[in-house]
Amino acid sequence: MSECQNLQQQLDEYLSDRISDFEKRRIDNHLRHCPNCAAEVKDYREAIDELRSAAREVEIEPSLSLQYSLNRLASEGSRPDFVLVQWIRKYLALTELLVKRREEDHKDRKTQRLGSE
Amino acid sequence: MTRFSRGDESAFLELVSRYRNRLLNFIFRRTGSHELAEDIVQETFLRVVNAAPRYQATAKFTTWLYTIALNLWRNELAKRRVMTIPVETTLVEKSISMELRVDFNHLQSLMQDLSEEHCLVLELSFIEGWTNQQIADLIGCSVGTIKSRKFYALKELRKRMGIKNERMPESATATR
C-alpha cells in the first residue's frame, strides 16, 4: 500500500488525534515529502480550526428570570454555589408538579370511566 | 447516572455540573437563543430525573442526554413551523453579547447549506470530541456513514471558507 493510500485510510483518526504514535510519525514523515497530501491535510485542518473558533464554548449566563431568583437567594445569604442549588430546586419542584398532574389525569380518567359505565 | 438511578441525589448534582454548560452550548448553537437553550437543557435534566428509576446503562449516558435534548429542540422547531413564525427572526435575541452573536452568525453561515445531520457530525466530532461509534449511536446509522458525512461536510465547510481545492483526487471524495 502506498503512503498516500495509507493516509487516506487513516485520515479520520489522524485528524481526530486518535492514532498511535508510530502511525502518526509515519504520516508526518509522509507529509513532509508529499505536497498533495500535505495540502489536503492543511485544508482539512483549516476547516476544523475555523469551525472550532466559531463554536468556541462560552459560559452562558442564566436567563434574566433565573438571575432574579438567584440574586434574591444570594441576598438571603444562601451558599455561593447557588446556581446549582437553584437548578436542583427547580427540577425537584417541576418533578413534583408533573407527578401531581399525572395523578390528577389518572383520577380524571377513572371518574370518566365510572361515569360512562 | 447509575448511582443517581439508585437514589443517590448527590450524583445528580455531579451530572448537572458536568454536563450543563456543554449541553447549553451545544443547544445554543442550534437555537441562537440562550433563554430557549436554557429551557431545553432544563427540560432535558427534568426528563433525566423522571427516567432515572427506569435507567439502564445500555447506552452511553452522554448519547442518551444529547438525544433527549435534540428531540426537545426538534419538537420546538416543529411547533414553530406549525405556528408559521419564521424561526430566524423570532429566536435571535438582542440581549446576547455582540461577540457571541458574531460567532453564532459566522457558524450559521458556514453551516447553512449542510443538512442537520452533517452539522451534527461535524460538531460532535470536532467540537465535542465524540467517537464515530458514539455519533453513529446517536444518529442511528453505521460508522462508515458517519465517516463519509464528516469528510463531505468538512469539504463543504472549506468551500464556504473560500478555499478552492482542486488538488484533491476525486477518489478521495467521500460520498454523501
mmCIF file of C-alpha atoms in Angstrom:
data_model
loop_
_atom_site.group_PDB
_atom_site.id
_atom_site.type_symbol
_atom_site.label_atom_id
_atom_site.label_comp_id
_atom_site.label_asym_id
_atom_site.label_seq_id
_atom_site.Cartn_x
_atom_site.Cartn_y
_atom_site.Cartn_z
ATOM 1 C CA MET A 1 0.000 0.000 0.000
ATOM 2 C CA SER A 2 1.379 3.396 -0.925
ATOM 3 C CA GLU A 3 1.874 6.035 1.746
ATOM 4 C CA CYS A 4 -0.823 8.193 0.104
ATOM 5 C CA GLN A 5 -3.328 5.337 0.389
ATOM 6 C CA ASN A 6 -2.266 4.734 3.973
ATOM 7 C CA LEU A 7 -3.027 8.375 4.769
ATOM 8 C CA GLN A 8 -6.467 8.160 3.119
ATOM 9 C CA GLN A 9 -7.284 5.127 5.238
ATOM 10 C CA GLN A 10 -6.226 6.768 8.468
ATOM 11 C CA LEU A 11 -7.124 10.380 7.723
ATOM 12 C CA ASP A 12 -10.052 10.434 10.129
ATOM 13 C CA GLU A 13 -8.026 9.021 13.022
ATOM 14 C CA TYR A 14 -5.115 11.322 12.169
ATOM 15 C CA LEU A 15 -7.239 14.475 12.148
ATOM 16 C CA SER A 16 -9.033 13.449 15.345
ATOM 17 C CA ASP A 17 -5.758 12.615 17.146
ATOM 18 C CA ARG A 18 -6.912 9.057 17.686
ATOM 19 C CA ILE A 19 -3.846 7.408 16.253
ATOM 20 C CA SER A 20 -0.796 5.597 17.658
ATOM 21 C CA ASP A 21 2.487 7.497 17.948
ATOM 22 C CA PHE A 22 4.043 5.117 15.441
ATOM 23 C CA GLU A 23 1.348 5.747 12.795
ATOM 24 C CA LYS A 24 1.411 9.487 13.479
ATOM 25 C CA ARG A 25 5.172 9.620 12.867
ATOM 26 C CA ARG A 26 4.733 7.597 9.696
ATOM 27 C CA ILE A 27 2.123 10.028 8.355
ATOM 28 C CA ASP A 28 4.034 13.131 9.496
ATOM 29 C CA ASN A 29 7.040 11.813 7.656
ATOM 30 C CA HIS A 30 4.987 11.182 4.506
ATOM 31 C CA LEU A 31 3.505 14.692 4.655
ATOM 32 C CA ARG A 32 6.981 16.206 4.593
ATOM 33 C CA HIS A 33 7.603 14.545 1.227
ATOM 34 C CA CYS A 34 4.196 14.640 -0.468
ATOM 35 C CA PRO A 35 2.913 18.156 -1.284
ATOM 36 C CA ASN A 36 -0.507 16.893 -2.442
ATOM 37 C CA CYS A 37 -1.292 15.067 0.783
ATOM 38 C CA ALA A 38 0.203 17.910 2.847
ATOM 39 C CA ALA A 39 -2.086 20.408 1.092
ATOM 40 C CA GLU A 40 -5.136 18.198 1.643
ATOM 41 C CA VAL A 41 -4.418 17.788 5.352
ATOM 42 C CA LYS A 42 -3.729 21.523 5.692
ATOM 43 C CA ASP A 43 -7.115 22.351 4.149
ATOM 44 C CA TYR A 44 -8.942 19.961 6.461
ATOM 45 C CA ARG A 45 -7.109 21.379 9.474
ATOM 46 C CA GLU A 46 -8.048 24.924 8.445
ATOM 47 C CA ALA A 47 -11.713 23.945 8.116
ATOM 48 C CA ILE A 48 -11.636 22.285 11.552
ATOM 49 C CA ASP A 49 -9.914 25.314 13.132
ATOM 50 C CA GLU A 50 -12.483 27.666 11.607
ATOM 51 C CA LEU A 51 -15.305 25.510 12.948
ATOM 52 C CA ARG A 52 -13.758 25.387 16.410
ATOM 53 C CA SER A 53 -13.157 29.106 16.602
ATOM 54 C CA ALA A 54 -16.760 29.884 15.586
ATOM 55 C CA ALA A 55 -18.114 27.316 18.031
ATOM 56 C CA ARG A 56 -15.877 28.054 20.992
ATOM 57 C CA GLU A 57 -17.506 27.240 24.251
ATOM 58 C CA VAL A 58 -18.734 30.119 26.337
ATOM 59 C CA GLU A 59 -20.080 30.355 29.837
ATOM 60 C CA ILE A 60 -23.730 31.112 29.229
ATOM 61 C CA GLU A 61 -25.250 33.330 31.846
ATOM 62 C CA PRO A 62 -28.509 32.238 33.448
ATOM 63 C CA SER A 63 -31.585 33.910 31.943
ATOM 64 C CA LEU A 64 -32.951 37.111 33.497
ATOM 65 C CA SER A 65 -35.735 35.384 35.419
ATOM 66 C CA LEU A 66 -33.308 32.841 36.812
ATOM 67 C CA GLN A 67 -30.821 35.613 37.638
ATOM 68 C CA TYR A 68 -33.549 37.445 39.546
ATOM 69 C CA SER A 69 -34.290 34.347 41.644
ATOM 70 C CA LEU A 70 -30.599 33.769 42.161
ATOM 71 C CA ASN A 71 -29.991 37.336 43.300
ATOM 72 C CA ARG A 72 -32.827 37.012 45.759
ATOM 73 C CA LEU A 73 -31.377 33.774 47.061
ATOM 74 C CA ALA A 74 -27.951 35.406 47.312
ATOM 75 C CA SER A 75 -29.345 38.343 49.278
ATOM 76 C CA GLU A 76 -30.912 35.851 51.676
ATOM 77 C CA GLY A 77 -27.392 34.626 52.371
ATOM 78 C CA SER A 78 -27.566 31.296 50.570
ATOM 79 C CA ARG A 79 -24.484 29.282 49.656
ATOM 80 C CA PRO A 80 -22.247 30.710 46.923
ATOM 81 C CA ASP A 81 -22.770 27.755 44.554
ATOM 82 C CA PHE A 82 -26.422 28.730 44.433
ATOM 83 C CA VAL A 83 -26.673 28.252 40.635
ATOM 84 C CA LEU A 84 -26.666 24.509 41.024
ATOM 85 C CA VAL A 85 -28.799 24.592 44.139
ATOM 86 C CA GLN A 86 -31.387 26.646 42.287
ATOM 87 C CA TRP A 87 -31.312 24.236 39.385
ATOM 88 C CA ILE A 88 -31.888 21.256 41.608
ATOM 89 C CA ARG A 89 -34.730 23.025 43.410
ATOM 90 C CA LYS A 90 -36.360 23.837 40.101
ATOM 91 C CA TYR A 91 -36.110 20.249 38.908
ATOM 92 C CA LEU A 92 -37.487 18.846 42.091
ATOM 93 C CA ALA A 93 -40.378 21.322 42.103
ATOM 94 C CA LEU A 94 -41.120 20.511 38.460
ATOM 95 C CA THR A 95 -40.975 16.793 39.112
ATOM 96 C CA GLU A 96 -43.452 17.155 41.959
ATOM 97 C CA LEU A 97 -45.754 19.159 39.695
ATOM 98 C CA LEU A 98 -45.528 16.538 36.992
ATOM 99 C CA VAL A 99 -46.330 13.713 39.379
ATOM 100 C CA LYS A 100 -49.328 15.659 40.698
ATOM 101 C CA ARG A 101 -50.514 16.328 37.163
ATOM 102 C CA ARG A 102 -50.255 12.621 36.309
ATOM 103 C CA GLU A 103 -52.175 11.650 39.417
ATOM 104 C CA GLU A 104 -54.899 14.154 38.529
ATOM 105 C CA ASP A 105 -55.088 12.835 34.959
ATOM 106 C CA HIS A 106 -55.363 9.333 36.313
ATOM 107 C CA LYS A 107 -58.179 10.353 38.671
ATOM 108 C CA ASP A 108 -59.997 12.170 35.840
ATOM 109 C CA ARG A 109 -59.828 9.124 33.594
ATOM 110 C CA LYS A 110 -61.116 6.924 36.420
ATOM 111 C CA THR A 111 -64.031 9.305 37.057
ATOM 112 C CA GLN A 112 -64.853 9.408 33.352
ATOM 113 C CA ARG A 113 -64.767 5.628 33.122
ATOM 114 C CA LEU A 114 -67.083 5.286 36.156
ATOM 115 C CA GLY A 115 -69.406 7.910 34.674
ATOM 116 C CA SER A 116 -69.699 6.087 31.362
ATOM 117 C CA GLU A 117 -70.461 2.734 32.982
ATOM 118 C CA MET B 1 -26.070 8.040 36.294
ATOM 119 C CA THR B 2 -26.219 4.527 37.690
ATOM 120 C CA ARG B 3 -25.606 5.992 41.161
ATOM 121 C CA PHE B 4 -28.396 8.523 40.679
ATOM 122 C CA SER B 5 -30.839 5.898 39.415
ATOM 123 C CA ARG B 6 -30.206 4.017 42.662
ATOM 124 C CA GLY B 7 -31.370 7.056 44.585
ATOM 125 C CA ASP B 8 -28.090 8.910 45.243
ATOM 126 C CA GLU B 9 -29.184 12.534 44.775
ATOM 127 C CA SER B 10 -25.680 13.995 45.058
ATOM 128 C CA ALA B 11 -24.852 12.079 41.871
ATOM 129 C CA PHE B 12 -27.443 14.201 40.064
ATOM 130 C CA LEU B 13 -25.663 17.350 41.217
ATOM 131 C CA GLU B 14 -22.481 15.967 39.680
ATOM 132 C CA LEU B 15 -24.263 15.148 36.413
ATOM 133 C CA VAL B 16 -25.660 18.661 36.161
ATOM 134 C CA SER B 17 -22.354 20.352 36.920
ATOM 135 C CA ARG B 18 -20.501 18.111 34.472
ATOM 136 C CA TYR B 19 -22.850 18.394 31.509
ATOM 137 C CA ARG B 20 -24.867 21.588 31.895
ATOM 138 C CA ASN B 21 -22.534 24.052 30.239
ATOM 139 C CA ARG B 22 -21.506 21.754 27.385
ATOM 140 C CA LEU B 23 -25.106 20.881 26.624
ATOM 141 C CA LEU B 24 -26.161 24.531 26.870
ATOM 142 C CA ASN B 25 -23.508 25.499 24.332
ATOM 143 C CA PHE B 26 -24.482 22.632 22.046
ATOM 144 C CA ILE B 27 -28.165 23.598 22.095
ATOM 145 C CA PHE B 28 -27.377 27.315 21.924
ATOM 146 C CA ARG B 29 -25.552 26.665 18.646
ATOM 147 C CA ARG B 30 -28.856 25.385 17.254
ATOM 148 C CA THR B 31 -31.257 27.913 18.775
ATOM 149 C CA GLY B 32 -29.207 31.125 18.838
ATOM 150 C CA SER B 33 -31.224 31.967 21.936
ATOM 151 C CA HIS B 34 -29.781 31.282 25.347
ATOM 152 C CA GLU B 35 -33.148 31.542 27.064
ATOM 153 C CA LEU B 36 -34.567 28.834 24.825
ATOM 154 C CA ALA B 37 -31.373 26.793 25.164
ATOM 155 C CA GLU B 38 -31.683 27.031 28.925
ATOM 156 C CA ASP B 39 -35.322 25.910 28.836
ATOM 157 C CA ILE B 40 -34.419 22.924 26.672
ATOM 158 C CA VAL B 41 -31.490 21.913 28.872
ATOM 159 C CA GLN B 42 -33.594 22.279 31.986
ATOM 160 C CA GLU B 43 -36.354 20.143 30.466
ATOM 161 C CA THR B 44 -33.705 17.600 29.441
ATOM 162 C CA PHE B 45 -32.486 17.229 33.020
ATOM 163 C CA LEU B 46 -36.078 17.074 34.224
ATOM 164 C CA ARG B 47 -36.601 14.098 31.924
ATOM 165 C CA VAL B 48 -33.427 12.540 33.268
ATOM 166 C CA VAL B 49 -34.844 12.879 36.784
ATOM 167 C CA ASN B 50 -38.111 11.284 35.695
ATOM 168 C CA ALA B 51 -36.459 8.438 33.821
ATOM 169 C CA ALA B 52 -33.832 7.752 36.495
ATOM 170 C CA PRO B 53 -35.636 4.881 38.248
ATOM 171 C CA ARG B 54 -36.003 3.066 34.911
ATOM 172 C CA TYR B 55 -32.485 3.934 33.647
ATOM 173 C CA GLN B 56 -30.426 1.018 32.377
ATOM 174 C CA ALA B 57 -26.831 1.567 31.409
ATOM 175 C CA THR B 58 -27.231 0.116 27.918
ATOM 176 C CA ALA B 59 -26.318 3.277 26.018
ATOM 177 C CA LYS B 60 -23.636 5.760 26.980
ATOM 178 C CA PHE B 61 -25.144 8.416 29.246
ATOM 179 C CA THR B 62 -23.889 11.309 27.079
ATOM 180 C CA THR B 63 -25.549 9.862 23.973
ATOM 181 C CA TRP B 64 -28.805 9.469 25.856
ATOM 182 C CA LEU B 65 -28.634 13.012 27.280
ATOM 183 C CA TYR B 66 -27.929 14.618 23.892
ATOM 184 C CA THR B 67 -30.669 12.540 22.243
ATOM 185 C CA ILE B 68 -33.232 13.870 24.719
ATOM 186 C CA ALA B 69 -32.054 17.463 24.213
ATOM 187 C CA LEU B 70 -32.037 17.153 20.427
ATOM 188 C CA ASN B 71 -35.529 15.680 20.377
ATOM 189 C CA LEU B 72 -36.794 18.552 22.518
ATOM 190 C CA TRP B 73 -35.204 21.046 20.113
ATOM 191 C CA ARG B 74 -36.757 19.274 17.111
ATOM 192 C CA ASN B 75 -40.177 19.358 18.813
ATOM 193 C CA GLU B 76 -39.688 23.053 19.443
ATOM 194 C CA LEU B 77 -38.830 23.610 15.773
ATOM 195 C CA ALA B 78 -41.871 21.625 14.657
ATOM 196 C CA LYS B 79 -44.106 23.713 16.923
ATOM 197 C CA ARG B 80 -42.691 26.909 15.459
ATOM 198 C CA ARG B 81 -43.240 25.660 11.926
ATOM 199 C CA VAL B 82 -46.887 24.917 12.702
ATOM 200 C CA MET B 83 -47.230 28.430 14.067
ATOM 201 C CA THR B 84 -45.592 29.645 10.809
ATOM 202 C CA ILE B 85 -43.363 32.084 12.610
ATOM 203 C CA PRO B 86 -40.042 32.462 10.815
ATOM 204 C CA VAL B 87 -37.502 30.859 13.114
ATOM 205 C CA GLU B 88 -34.625 33.158 12.175
ATOM 206 C CA THR B 89 -36.346 36.328 13.270
ATOM 207 C CA THR B 90 -38.005 35.083 16.433
ATOM 208 C CA LEU B 91 -35.201 33.116 18.028
ATOM 209 C CA VAL B 92 -32.401 35.603 17.848
ATOM 210 C CA GLU B 93 -32.162 37.711 20.968
ATOM 211 C CA LYS B 94 -30.799 41.177 21.266
ATOM 212 C CA SER B 95 -29.539 40.528 24.785
ATOM 213 C CA ILE B 96 -26.739 38.223 23.618
ATOM 214 C CA SER B 97 -23.300 39.780 23.571
ATOM 215 C CA MET B 98 -22.079 41.051 20.223
ATOM 216 C CA GLU B 99 -19.134 38.666 20.304
ATOM 217 C CA LEU B 100 -21.379 35.650 20.787
ATOM 218 C CA ARG B 101 -23.730 36.888 18.082
ATOM 219 C CA VAL B 102 -20.864 37.281 15.591
ATOM 220 C CA ASP B 103 -19.651 33.733 16.314
ATOM 221 C CA PHE B 104 -23.169 32.365 16.026
ATOM 222 C CA ASN B 105 -23.823 34.110 12.712
ATOM 223 C CA HIS B 106 -20.462 33.012 11.371
ATOM 224 C CA LEU B 107 -21.166 29.409 12.329
ATOM 225 C CA GLN B 108 -24.629 29.604 10.757
ATOM 226 C CA SER B 109 -23.177 30.957 7.516
ATOM 227 C CA LEU B 110 -20.542 28.205 7.439
ATOM 228 C CA MET B 111 -23.149 25.518 8.001
ATOM 229 C CA GLN B 112 -26.047 26.978 6.058
ATOM 230 C CA ASP B 113 -26.093 24.551 3.126
ATOM 231 C CA LEU B 114 -25.442 21.465 5.212
ATOM 232 C CA SER B 115 -28.188 19.175 6.443
ATOM 233 C CA GLU B 116 -28.823 18.959 10.175
ATOM 234 C CA GLU B 117 -27.113 15.583 10.312
ATOM 235 C CA HIS B 118 -23.972 16.821 8.564
ATOM 236 C CA CYS B 119 -23.787 19.713 11.054
ATOM 237 C CA LEU B 120 -24.255 17.284 13.922
ATOM 238 C CA VAL B 121 -21.468 15.012 12.706
ATOM 239 C CA LEU B 122 -19.038 17.932 12.394
ATOM 240 C CA GLU B 123 -19.889 19.407 15.755
ATOM 241 C CA LEU B 124 -19.955 16.197 17.733
ATOM 242 C CA SER B 125 -16.747 15.041 16.140
ATOM 243 C CA PHE B 126 -14.529 18.122 16.194
ATOM 244 C CA ILE B 127 -16.045 20.226 18.960
ATOM 245 C CA GLU B 128 -17.470 17.717 21.391
ATOM 246 C CA GLY B 129 -14.792 15.105 20.688
ATOM 247 C CA TRP B 130 -17.165 12.147 20.277
ATOM 248 C CA THR B 131 -16.023 8.927 18.613
ATOM 249 C CA ASN B 132 -17.586 7.811 15.333
ATOM 250 C CA GLN B 133 -19.312 4.991 17.205
ATOM 251 C CA GLN B 134 -20.960 7.419 19.668
ATOM 252 C CA ILE B 135 -22.182 9.635 16.824
ATOM 253 C CA ALA B 136 -23.445 6.593 14.923
ATOM 254 C CA ASP B 137 -25.412 5.517 18.025
ATOM 255 C CA LEU B 138 -26.971 8.966 18.337
ATOM 256 C CA ILE B 139 -27.934 9.337 14.681
ATOM 257 C CA GLY B 140 -28.759 5.677 14.157
ATOM 258 C CA CYS B 141 -26.514 4.764 11.234
ATOM 259 C CA SER B 142 -23.228 2.983 10.561
ATOM 260 C CA VAL B 143 -19.753 4.212 11.457
ATOM 261 C CA GLY B 144 -18.906 4.206 7.735
ATOM 262 C CA THR B 145 -21.737 6.628 7.022
ATOM 263 C CA ILE B 146 -20.510 8.920 9.788
ATOM 264 C CA LYS B 147 -17.019 8.996 8.277
ATOM 265 C CA SER B 148 -18.354 9.808 4.791
ATOM 266 C CA ARG B 149 -20.603 12.540 6.145
ATOM 267 C CA LYS B 150 -17.761 14.007 8.154
ATOM 268 C CA PHE B 151 -15.497 14.427 5.127
ATOM 269 C CA TYR B 152 -18.294 15.615 2.886
ATOM 270 C CA ALA B 153 -19.207 18.240 5.498
ATOM 271 C CA LEU B 154 -15.580 19.294 6.002
ATOM 272 C CA LYS B 155 -15.190 19.820 2.268
ATOM 273 C CA GLU B 156 -18.343 21.901 2.127
ATOM 274 C CA LEU B 157 -17.089 23.941 5.041
ATOM 275 C CA ARG B 158 -13.802 24.534 3.316
ATOM 276 C CA LYS B 159 -15.610 25.680 0.184
ATOM 277 C CA ARG B 160 -17.538 28.158 2.286
ATOM 278 C CA MET B 161 -14.260 29.459 3.635
ATOM 279 C CA GLY B 162 -13.278 30.227 0.081
ATOM 280 C CA ILE B 163 -10.620 27.584 -0.197
ATOM 281 C CA LYS B 164 -10.645 26.210 -3.670
ATOM 282 C CA ASN B 165 -9.242 22.738 -3.674
ATOM 283 C CA GLU B 166 -8.571 21.168 -6.987
ATOM 284 C CA ARG B 167 -5.639 19.210 -5.694
ATOM 285 C CA MET B 168 -7.691 16.531 -4.031
ATOM 286 C CA PRO B 169 -8.130 13.424 -6.160
ATOM 287 C CA GLU B 170 -11.748 12.537 -6.929
ATOM 288 C CA SER B 171 -11.226 9.041 -5.462
ATOM 289 C CA ALA B 172 -10.742 10.559 -2.012
ATOM 290 C CA THR B 173 -14.081 12.340 -2.201
ATOM 291 C CA ALA B 174 -16.452 10.741 0.244
ATOM 292 C CA THR B 175 -19.944 10.008 -0.946
ATOM 293 C CA ARG B 176 -22.812 11.768 0.757
#
